[in-house]
Amino acid sequence: MEKRSAIVVLTGAGISAESGVPTFRGPGGLWEGHRVEEVCTPQALGADPALVHRFYDLRRAALLDVVPNPAHEALARLDREWRGELLIVTQNVDDLHERAGARRLLHMHGELRSALCAACGARMPHPGPLPPGSRCPGCGAAALRPDIVFFGEFPYAMERIEAALAACDLFVSIGTSGAVYPAAGFVAKAAAYGARTLELNLEPSAGSRRFDETRLGPASRLVPEWVEALLQSTQSSPMSR
Ligand code: NAD
């Protein structure tokens, strides 16, 4: 097998927007009058668990009404056909990447269709509603919560992500505003290790100036175009694509 380069792809809410999953910072950024940054916190979970659980129950149920779009499908194709290293890191808590078929995928902010036991730390698939006080099937504590990394909590798998960023030749950021750390810092980290950096976004983001190149447009067009060009020229480095 010829040598292929290593790629890290970071995705944000923008890649799912055309599937009908709302972003945080676009229109509709408020939920029942609350800023989402105020609902998705450990403090809110402690103060008003019913509110926080209802927020996530509604989002989990809404997944049944959406399907992957051509951007998710293009990344799944990249996963199938790219013979070099690949890690797709998503900030999204929806399941559209895996429903499109992506496997080399990591949810750094957790998953809507998963529950976390606050007592023993177990994570488990949980596709339905999650009432406050639900019991963990493992330890029995009434401590199940949405398996979501709240604002102020530490994202999942950071060691693995940092290692991939240090080893990649190309870092591609898709549909993310560059406002939420640590993900917003990935571009600087990858660049410091020598990777070329590419942003695909609807509009320039807070971090656009940190990228070698920014392409503007809807993810459903930009991502399939980028993947097609990359796979077409397997003989050369992805850095020129
Ligand atoms: P964000 O809402 O802050 O920013 C969305 C970005 O996507 C913007 O830069 C916008 O220009 C871009 N965008 C919008 N429509 C697009 C399109 N059609 N094509 C390409 N780009 C488009 O989202 P974020 O940066 O991901 O950060 C917010 C946090 O919210 C993340 O932690 C994420 O976990 C969470 N979130 C997740 C979901 C989801 O799971 N689908 C939805 C909303 C928020």
XYZ file of N, CA and C and ligand atoms in Angstrom:
767
model
N 0.838 -1.202 0.000
C 0.000 0.000 0.000
C 0.870 1.248 0.000
N 0.545 2.233 -0.856
C 1.332 3.451 -0.848
C 1.106 4.211 0.452
N 2.088 5.022 0.754
C 1.966 5.797 1.992
C 0.876 6.858 1.844
N -0.007 6.938 2.796
C -1.022 7.989 2.814
C -0.767 8.879 4.013
N -1.248 10.103 3.938
C -1.042 11.049 5.018
C -2.123 10.912 6.078
N -1.869 11.556 7.191
C -2.803 11.483 8.314
C -3.667 12.745 8.344
N -4.958 12.535 8.549
C -5.921 13.639 8.538
C -6.719 13.635 9.839
N -6.908 14.827 10.399
C -7.871 15.003 11.488
C -8.946 15.960 10.987
N -10.204 15.539 11.112
C -11.348 16.374 10.738
C -12.100 16.729 12.022
N -12.351 18.015 12.212
C -13.170 18.464 13.346
C -14.500 18.966 12.804
N -15.608 18.458 13.330
C -16.904 18.967 12.870
C -17.666 19.632 14.019
N -18.515 20.612 13.631
C -19.350 21.311 14.607
C -20.789 21.346 14.133
N -21.583 22.110 14.836
C -23.032 22.129 14.599
C -23.378 22.459 13.148
N -22.506 23.222 12.462
C -22.788 23.633 11.087
C -22.939 22.470 10.126
N -22.271 21.345 10.400
C -22.374 20.216 9.448
C -23.753 19.571 9.533
N -24.433 19.738 10.663
C -25.761 19.132 10.815
C -26.894 20.119 10.548
N -26.542 21.389 10.308
C -27.576 22.428 10.152
C -28.495 22.105 8.978
N -27.906 21.630 7.859
C -28.740 21.362 6.678
C -29.570 20.082 6.820
N -29.307 19.317 7.873
C -30.180 18.178 8.186
C -31.369 18.629 9.020
N -31.326 19.892 9.490
C -32.425 20.413 10.299
C -32.150 20.408 11.787
N -30.877 20.138 12.193
C -30.520 20.229 13.609
C -30.033 21.656 13.849
N -30.701 22.434 14.740
C -30.300 23.838 14.885
C -28.918 24.006 15.490
N -28.187 25.033 15.018
C -26.904 25.379 15.639
C -27.209 26.182 16.905
N -26.175 26.460 17.697
C -26.377 27.230 18.922
C -26.457 28.716 18.630
N -25.649 29.175 17.701
C -25.471 30.610 17.564
C -26.219 31.224 16.389
N -26.985 30.417 15.692
C -27.804 30.964 14.615
C -29.153 31.389 15.163
N -30.123 31.636 14.254
C -31.474 31.932 14.721
C -31.996 30.728 15.498
N -32.774 30.971 16.515
C -33.284 29.855 17.313
C -32.292 29.418 18.371
N -31.276 30.267 18.655
C -30.271 29.931 19.660
C -30.808 29.926 21.079
N -32.012 30.438 21.261
C -32.626 30.409 22.591
C -33.572 29.222 22.681
N -33.646 28.609 23.846
C -34.595 27.521 24.064
C -35.487 27.919 25.239
N -36.795 28.052 24.963
C -37.762 28.464 25.977
C -37.252 29.673 26.755
N -36.625 30.610 26.024
C -36.163 31.843 26.661
C -34.818 31.723 27.362
N -34.244 30.517 27.409
C -32.947 30.338 28.080
C -31.831 30.331 27.044
N -30.702 30.944 27.358
C -29.507 30.749 26.527
C -29.020 29.330 26.779
N -28.656 28.619 25.690
C -28.284 27.209 25.885
C -27.077 27.074 26.810
N -26.211 28.088 26.799
C -25.036 28.031 27.678
C -25.451 28.008 29.154
N -26.713 28.421 29.424
C -27.173 28.412 30.819
C -27.877 27.100 31.167
N -28.306 26.360 30.136
C -29.006 25.092 30.398
C -28.017 23.937 30.473
N -26.962 24.029 29.659
C -26.040 22.898 29.526
C -24.865 23.053 30.483
N -25.154 23.126 31.772
C -24.084 23.258 32.764
C -24.354 22.321 33.932
N -23.299 21.911 34.657
C -23.509 21.090 35.856
C -24.343 21.832 36.891
N -24.204 23.176 36.951
C -24.969 23.969 37.926
C -26.463 23.877 37.612
N -26.820 23.995 36.325
C -28.229 23.906 35.940
C -28.772 22.517 36.247
N -27.966 21.486 36.003
C -28.416 20.112 36.286
C -28.704 19.944 37.777
N -27.862 20.543 38.619
C -28.066 20.466 40.075
C -29.281 21.266 40.511
N -29.466 22.460 39.918
C -30.523 23.365 40.378
C -31.894 22.971 39.837
N -31.938 22.516 38.587
C -33.235 22.224 37.963
C -33.088 21.025 37.017
N -32.917 19.823 37.608
C -32.678 18.641 36.758
C -33.805 18.387 35.759
N -35.049 18.690 36.144
C -36.173 18.422 35.228
C -36.018 19.256 33.952
N -35.600 20.505 34.100
C -35.413 21.390 32.942
C -34.322 20.847 32.014
N -33.199 20.467 32.608
C -32.066 20.008 31.803
C -32.413 18.684 31.114
N -33.041 17.770 31.851
C -33.410 16.487 31.244
C -34.414 16.692 30.110
N -35.359 17.632 30.320
C -36.368 17.880 29.271
C -35.704 18.436 28.011
N -34.746 19.343 28.200
C -34.000 19.910 27.063
C -33.385 18.777 26.230
N -32.733 17.836 26.913
C -32.071 16.759 26.167
C -33.057 15.705 25.669
N -34.147 15.467 26.399
C -35.174 14.533 25.910
C -35.725 15.024 24.568
N -35.982 16.342 24.490
C -36.529 16.909 23.244
C -35.522 16.794 22.110
N -34.256 17.070 22.409
C -33.227 16.983 21.361
C -33.026 15.535 20.907
N -33.085 14.610 21.869
C -32.924 13.188 21.524
C -34.089 12.746 20.637
N -35.290 13.141 21.015
C -36.468 12.749 20.231
C -36.404 13.366 18.828
N -35.872 14.592 18.727
C -35.816 15.275 17.428
C -34.888 14.563 16.446
N -33.984 13.727 16.946
C -33.081 12.992 16.043
C -33.856 12.055 15.119
N -35.046 11.645 15.585
C -35.844 10.711 14.775
C -36.366 11.385 13.507
N -36.373 12.721 13.499
C -36.929 13.457 12.351
C -35.870 13.936 11.374
N -34.605 13.632 11.622
C -33.550 14.153 10.735
C -32.730 12.999 10.155
N -32.099 13.282 9.024
C -31.251 12.273 8.378
C -29.921 12.927 7.997
N -28.874 12.105 7.813
C -27.584 12.677 7.403
C -27.710 13.411 6.075
N -26.891 14.442 5.878
C -26.901 15.179 4.612
C -25.624 14.835 3.823
N -25.477 15.384 2.606
C -24.316 15.003 1.786
C -22.956 15.252 2.443
N -22.878 16.174 3.408
C -21.596 16.403 4.094
C -21.250 15.220 5.001
N -22.231 14.720 5.760
C -21.978 13.527 6.587
C -21.628 12.337 5.685
N -22.354 12.241 4.567
C -22.121 11.100 3.667
C -20.731 11.165 3.047
N -20.279 12.378 2.731
C -18.941 12.518 2.141
C -17.858 12.119 3.149
N -18.043 12.488 4.422
C -17.044 12.097 5.429
C -17.059 10.580 5.647
N -18.248 9.972 5.558
C -18.329 8.512 5.676
C -17.603 7.852 4.490
N -17.730 8.472 3.326
C -17.008 7.952 2.153
C -15.495 8.077 2.371
N -15.074 9.231 2.905
C -13.651 9.417 3.190
C -13.166 8.326 4.143
N -13.961 8.040 5.154
C -13.612 7.016 6.132
C -13.442 5.653 5.446
N -14.340 5.341 4.517
C -14.271 4.045 3.824
C -13.079 3.967 2.887
N -12.778 5.076 2.197
C -11.842 5.002 1.072
C -10.437 5.519 1.373
N -10.283 6.291 2.445
C -8.970 6.863 2.750
C -8.134 5.824 3.476
N -6.999 5.436 2.855
C -6.209 4.360 3.437
C -5.151 4.849 4.417
N -5.018 6.170 4.542
C -4.124 6.720 5.556
C -4.843 6.841 6.892
N -4.164 7.438 7.842
C -4.781 7.663 9.152
C -5.897 8.698 9.029
N -6.952 8.504 9.778
C -8.061 9.461 9.788
C -8.708 9.423 11.166
N -8.984 10.606 11.700
C -9.815 10.692 12.901
C -10.809 11.829 12.699
N -12.092 11.480 12.765
C -13.148 12.496 12.702
C -13.549 12.787 14.152
N -13.275 14.008 14.582
C -13.629 14.422 15.941
C -14.853 15.318 15.805
N -15.954 14.927 16.400
C -17.132 15.793 16.307
C -17.458 16.399 17.663
N -17.852 17.691 17.600
C -18.373 18.356 18.803
C -19.867 18.089 18.926
N -20.432 17.477 17.889
C -21.880 17.301 17.857
C -22.303 16.123 18.726
N -23.486 16.267 19.280
C -24.022 15.210 20.121
C -25.091 14.411 19.376
N -25.373 14.807 18.120
C -26.282 14.003 17.307
C -25.534 12.774 16.781
N -26.281 11.884 16.120
C -25.668 10.626 15.662
C -25.607 10.553 14.133
N -25.556 11.723 13.474
C -25.654 11.727 12.012
C -24.387 11.212 11.330
N -23.216 11.407 11.944
C -21.996 10.851 11.337
C -22.065 9.319 11.296
N -22.442 8.704 12.416
C -22.455 7.236 12.425
C -23.597 6.683 11.580
N -24.729 7.419 11.523
C -25.822 6.951 10.670
C -25.444 7.025 9.204
N -24.535 7.948 8.850
C -24.046 8.009 7.469
C -23.035 6.897 7.201
N -22.464 6.322 8.273
C -21.529 5.214 8.087
C -20.105 5.486 8.537
N -19.835 6.649 9.146
C -18.469 6.936 9.613
C -18.141 6.059 10.820
N -16.937 5.539 10.857
C -16.521 4.662 11.952
C -15.324 5.222 12.719
N -14.393 5.859 12.013
C -13.213 6.409 12.712
C -13.625 7.761 13.306
N -14.485 7.696 14.311
C -15.235 8.849 14.797
C -15.175 8.906 16.313
N -15.092 10.111 16.811
C -15.026 10.312 18.257
C -15.927 11.490 18.653
N -16.807 11.293 19.623
C -17.699 12.358 20.087
C -17.062 13.038 21.299
N -16.397 14.167 21.098
C -15.675 14.769 22.229
C -16.606 15.429 23.243
N -17.837 15.768 22.839
C -18.783 16.403 23.767
C -19.919 15.470 24.171
N -19.733 14.154 23.971
C -20.751 13.194 24.372
C -21.788 12.957 23.292
N -22.834 12.207 23.658
C -23.833 11.757 22.680
C -25.231 11.820 23.283
N -26.166 12.322 22.485
C -27.558 12.396 22.948
C -28.131 11.016 23.255
N -27.768 10.021 22.438
C -28.376 8.699 22.594
C -27.546 7.812 23.526
N -27.004 8.463 24.568
C -26.209 7.741 25.549
C -26.489 8.352 26.918
N -26.387 7.535 27.978
C -26.561 8.037 29.347
C -25.268 7.797 30.115
N -25.042 8.655 31.117
C -23.842 8.567 31.950
C -24.288 8.442 33.401
N -23.680 7.510 34.138
C -23.983 7.410 35.562
C -23.043 8.346 36.324
N -23.630 9.342 36.999
C -22.812 10.314 37.739
C -22.164 9.663 38.956
N -22.667 8.482 39.366
C -22.099 7.811 40.541
C -20.908 6.928 40.171
N -21.069 6.056 39.168
C -19.989 5.099 38.874
C -19.260 5.410 37.574
N -19.754 6.364 36.786
C -19.047 6.758 35.561
C -19.366 5.890 34.358
N -20.253 4.884 34.514
C -20.589 4.019 33.367
C -21.326 4.827 32.300
N -21.052 4.510 31.044
C -21.762 5.121 29.913
C -22.496 4.000 29.199
N -23.724 4.285 28.775
C -24.519 3.223 28.149
C -25.460 3.797 27.098
N -25.766 3.008 26.045
C -26.731 3.487 25.049
C -28.057 3.789 25.728
N -28.673 4.901 25.338
C -29.978 5.253 25.932
C -30.773 6.049 24.907
N -31.522 5.357 24.054
C -32.208 6.051 22.955
C -33.477 6.796 23.348
N -34.093 6.488 24.488
C -35.395 7.076 24.837
C -35.290 8.212 25.836
N -36.448 8.660 26.379
C -36.446 9.714 27.392
C -35.666 9.268 28.638
N -35.111 10.244 29.352
C -34.316 9.943 30.552
C -34.846 10.794 31.708
N -35.829 10.275 32.472
C -36.363 11.073 33.587
C -35.303 11.254 34.673
N -35.321 12.424 35.374
C -34.392 12.616 36.490
C -34.586 11.501 37.513
N -33.487 11.030 38.105
C -33.583 9.974 39.120
C -33.562 8.576 38.539
N -33.340 8.441 37.213
C -33.265 7.093 36.619
C -32.069 6.346 37.220
N -32.279 5.031 37.419
C -31.240 4.219 38.081
C -30.253 3.635 37.083
N -28.999 3.598 37.507
C -27.936 2.977 36.705
C -28.097 1.462 36.776
N -28.145 0.774 35.628
C -28.296 -0.684 35.680
C -27.060 -1.370 36.262
N -25.930 -0.663 36.296
C -24.706 -1.255 36.835
C -24.628 -1.142 38.346
N -24.611 0.087 38.880
C -24.391 0.277 40.329
C -25.684 0.521 41.097
N -26.779 0.778 40.395
C -28.076 0.941 41.068
C -28.357 2.346 41.574
N -27.378 3.250 41.474
C -27.613 4.615 41.978
C -28.612 5.341 41.082
N -29.439 6.196 41.714
C -30.406 6.992 40.941
C -29.687 8.220 40.402
N -28.742 7.982 39.493
C -27.809 9.052 39.116
C -27.555 9.132 37.616
N -28.497 8.593 36.809
C -28.256 8.684 35.361
C -28.534 10.105 34.875
N -27.651 10.605 34.021
C -27.797 11.934 33.426
C -27.470 11.823 31.943
N -27.827 12.838 31.158
C -27.431 12.797 29.748
C -25.905 12.677 29.648
N -25.442 11.880 28.694
C -23.995 11.676 28.507
C -23.446 12.801 27.626
N -23.527 14.001 28.182
C -23.155 15.211 27.460
C -22.078 15.919 28.266
N -21.051 16.408 27.578
C -20.034 17.216 28.254
C -20.595 18.635 28.365
N -20.972 19.031 29.572
C -21.546 20.359 29.773
C -20.461 21.429 29.716
N -20.903 22.679 29.488
C -19.962 23.792 29.558
C -19.281 23.741 30.927
N -17.955 23.822 30.919
C -17.209 23.778 32.179
C -16.704 22.373 32.513
N -17.149 21.339 31.770
C -16.646 19.983 32.012
C -15.564 19.646 30.982
N -14.801 18.584 31.284
C -13.655 18.243 30.446
C -14.091 17.314 29.304
N -13.805 17.670 28.049
C -14.223 16.808 26.928
C -13.617 15.411 26.995
N -14.261 14.490 26.295
C -13.796 13.108 26.228
C -12.569 12.975 25.311
N -11.767 11.971 25.626
C -10.714 11.466 24.724
C -9.681 12.517 24.318
N -9.409 13.473 25.190
C -8.487 14.542 24.804
C -7.079 14.016 24.517
N -6.654 12.959 25.247
C -5.292 12.446 24.994
C -5.176 11.897 23.584
N -6.215 11.164 23.192
C -6.196 10.570 21.840
C -6.262 11.675 20.783
N -7.063 12.690 21.039
C -7.185 13.789 20.074
C -5.867 14.546 19.958
N -5.247 14.831 21.101
C -3.967 15.571 21.094
C -2.920 14.786 20.315
N -2.901 13.467 20.496
C -1.910 12.640 19.784
C -2.173 12.689 18.280
N -3.444 12.645 17.893
C -3.782 12.692 16.464
C -3.419 14.053 15.875
N -3.644 15.125 16.635
C -3.300 16.466 16.140
C -1.788 16.597 15.959
N -1.051 15.993 16.871
C 0.416 16.091 16.800
C 0.958 15.313 15.607
N 0.219 14.291 15.161
C 0.727 13.416 14.100
C 0.121 13.706 12.734
N -0.819 14.642 12.645
C -1.534 14.770 11.362
C -0.787 15.684 10.385
N -1.053 15.456 9.097
C -0.499 16.299 8.027
C -1.503 17.351 7.595
N -2.783 17.055 7.818
C -3.848 17.961 7.399
C -4.912 18.002 8.488
N -5.284 19.224 8.860
C -6.365 19.415 9.831
C -7.475 20.182 9.128
N -8.689 19.636 9.158
C -9.818 20.262 8.467
C -10.938 20.515 9.476
N -11.384 21.743 9.531
C -12.456 22.123 10.453
C -13.711 22.430 9.641
N -14.842 21.813 10.022
C -16.068 21.953 9.225
C -17.225 22.429 10.105
N -17.794 23.588 9.761
C -19.026 24.041 10.397
C -18.934 24.269 11.893
N -17.849 24.890 12.318
C -17.748 25.210 13.740
C -17.336 26.664 13.911
N -17.908 27.314 14.943
C -17.729 28.763 15.085
C -16.392 29.145 15.692
N -15.657 28.168 16.225
C -14.372 28.502 16.846
C -14.555 29.278 18.140
N -15.700 29.087 18.791
C -15.974 29.834 20.023
C -15.869 28.951 21.259
N -15.845 27.629 21.080
C -15.865 26.719 22.225
C -14.505 26.017 22.340
N -13.833 26.260 23.462
C -12.541 25.602 23.716
C -12.771 24.305 24.479
N -11.901 23.302 24.351
C -10.605 23.330 23.683
C -10.645 23.132 22.163
N -11.814 22.769 21.587
C -11.840 22.477 20.143
C -11.344 23.668 19.321
N -11.661 24.882 19.773
C -11.257 26.070 19.029
C -9.732 26.198 18.951
N -9.025 25.531 19.853
C -7.564 25.609 19.857
C -6.896 24.526 19.027
N -7.667 23.609 18.455
C -7.059 22.494 17.711
C -6.273 22.981 16.503
N -6.791 24.023 15.827
C -6.113 24.503 14.621
C -4.704 24.985 14.956
N -4.564 25.727 16.049
C -3.243 26.246 16.420
C -2.311 25.092 16.788
N -2.883 24.098 17.466
C -2.072 22.950 17.882
C -1.574 22.167 16.663
N -2.492 21.870 15.742
C -2.105 21.113 14.542
C -1.069 21.897 13.746
N -1.277 23.206 13.609
C -0.329 24.035 12.841
C 1.040 24.045 13.515
N 1.048 24.090 14.843
C 2.329 24.124 15.569
C 3.127 22.848 15.318
N 2.417 21.734 15.072
C 3.095 20.465 14.777
C 3.376 20.307 13.280
N 3.038 21.319 12.488
C 3.418 21.294 11.073
C 2.323 20.909 10.102
N 1.095 20.746 10.565
C 0.011 20.354 9.654
C -0.453 21.551 8.828
N -0.936 21.247 7.610
C -1.659 22.275 6.864
C -3.087 22.329 7.430
N -3.692 23.521 7.403
C -5.005 23.660 8.034
C -6.004 24.271 7.052
N -7.199 23.694 7.032
C -8.241 24.096 6.087
C -9.556 24.232 6.844
N -10.251 25.341 6.588
C -11.566 25.547 7.204
C -12.646 25.531 6.125
N -13.727 24.775 6.373
C -14.904 24.780 5.501
C -16.055 25.268 6.361
N -16.595 26.428 6.027
C -17.635 27.013 6.885
C -18.542 27.899 6.049
N -19.737 28.143 6.574
C -20.688 28.978 5.853
C -20.211 30.423 5.789
N -19.625 30.873 6.885
C -19.129 32.242 6.955
C -17.830 32.230 7.756
N -17.014 33.271 7.636
C -15.753 33.259 8.398
C -16.050 33.107 9.892
N -15.270 32.285 10.576
C -15.499 32.034 11.997
C -14.547 32.881 12.832
N -14.738 32.810 14.161
C -13.863 33.553 15.080
C -12.402 33.169 14.863
N -12.176 31.916 14.398
C -10.795 31.458 14.269
C -10.280 31.429 12.838
N -11.021 32.007 11.900
C -10.652 31.863 10.485
C -9.212 32.278 10.184
N -8.744 33.325 10.833
C -7.405 33.827 10.502
C -6.305 32.832 10.871
N -6.631 31.842 11.699
C -5.615 30.872 12.110
C -5.409 29.768 11.061
N -6.303 29.701 10.063
C -6.218 28.623 9.065
C -5.371 29.049 7.863
N -4.691 28.090 7.254
C -3.965 28.378 6.008
C -4.949 28.752 4.913
N -6.112 28.091 4.928
C -7.106 28.345 3.875
C -8.514 28.216 4.447
N -9.394 29.120 4.021
C -10.810 29.030 4.393
C -11.640 28.989 3.119
N -12.541 28.012 3.026
C -13.497 27.967 1.904
C -14.887 28.196 2.481
N -15.612 29.127 1.885
C -16.917 29.507 2.426
C -18.047 28.941 1.570
N -19.076 28.403 2.232
C -20.236 27.864 1.532
C -20.902 26.833 2.415
N -22.020 26.263 1.967
C -22.695 25.236 2.762
C -21.894 23.934 2.790
N -21.889 23.298 3.950
C -21.138 22.057 4.103
C -21.589 20.993 3.102
N -22.874 20.980 2.762
C -23.390 19.943 1.853
C -22.760 20.043 0.466
N -22.200 21.201 0.120
C -21.489 21.335 -1.159
C -19.974 21.228 -0.954
N -19.451 21.973 0.050
C -17.994 22.051 0.213
C -17.363 20.715 0.593
N -18.032 19.960 1.476
C -17.397 18.734 1.979
C -17.311 17.663 0.883
N -18.418 17.404 0.138
C -18.290 16.429 -0.955
C -17.241 16.854 -1.989
N -17.161 18.165 -2.282
C -16.154 18.637 -3.254
C -14.742 18.361 -2.750
N -14.511 18.675 -1.469
C -13.164 18.481 -0.909
C -12.799 16.980 -0.888
N -13.734 16.142 -0.448
C -13.457 14.698 -0.357
C -13.193 14.117 -1.742
N -14.011 14.517 -2.715
C -13.827 14.011 -4.082
C -12.427 14.373 -4.601
N -12.030 15.647 -4.418
C -10.720 16.090 -4.910
C -9.586 15.343 -4.205
N -9.754 15.138 -2.915
C -8.709 14.452 -2.137
C -8.533 13.004 -2.599
N -9.666 12.314 -2.781
C -9.591 10.901 -3.162
C -9.135 10.737 -4.608
N -9.434 11.737 -5.444
C -9.022 11.672 -6.849
C -7.511 11.738 -6.996
N -6.850 12.391 -6.075
C -5.409 12.569 -6.241
C -4.646 11.868 -5.133
N -4.817 10.566 -5.071
C -4.194 9.793 -3.999
C -2.681 9.699 -4.156
N -2.184 10.079 -5.316
C -0.746 9.975 -5.513
C 0.002 11.105 -4.827
N -0.701 12.247 -4.624
C -0.001 13.394 -4.061
C -0.445 13.627 -2.630
N 0.185 14.572 -1.984
C -0.115 14.858 -0.591
C -1.469 15.544 -0.475
N -2.248 15.274 0.602
C -3.518 15.961 0.787
C -3.307 17.445 1.056
N -2.064 17.806 1.307
C -1.827 19.185 1.730
C -2.119 20.182 0.625
N -2.129 19.720 -0.617
C -2.396 20.668 -1.697
C -3.870 20.698 -2.076
N -4.674 19.827 -1.460
C -6.083 19.758 -1.872
C -6.926 20.784 -1.181
P -21.997 26.946 16.656
O -23.478 26.907 16.683
O -21.278 27.811 17.621
O -21.505 27.403 15.196
C -21.994 26.829 14.027
C -21.065 27.162 12.878
O -21.539 26.474 11.742
C -20.997 28.661 12.506
O -19.643 29.024 12.304
C -21.781 28.738 11.196
O -21.257 29.704 10.323
C -21.568 27.352 10.633
N -22.628 26.884 9.744
C -23.968 27.068 9.860
N -24.610 26.473 8.850
C -23.664 25.881 8.068
C -23.700 25.123 6.876
N -24.846 24.824 6.267
N -22.527 24.684 6.357
C -21.350 24.973 6.949
N -21.248 25.695 8.085
C -22.396 26.145 8.638
O -21.530 25.440 16.765
P -20.167 24.783 17.285
O -18.998 25.579 16.813
O -20.256 23.348 16.907
O -20.158 24.919 18.881
C -21.279 24.877 19.667
C -21.378 23.718 20.632
O -22.722 23.335 20.486
C -20.601 22.487 20.371
O -20.027 22.121 21.557
C -21.632 21.418 19.976
O -21.440 20.267 20.774
C -22.930 21.956 20.412
N -24.058 21.748 19.458
C -24.218 20.544 18.858
C -25.246 20.361 17.946
C -25.411 19.016 17.286
O -25.103 18.003 17.892
N -25.839 18.962 16.031
C -26.114 21.404 17.640
C -25.933 22.632 18.303
C -24.873 22.789 19.200
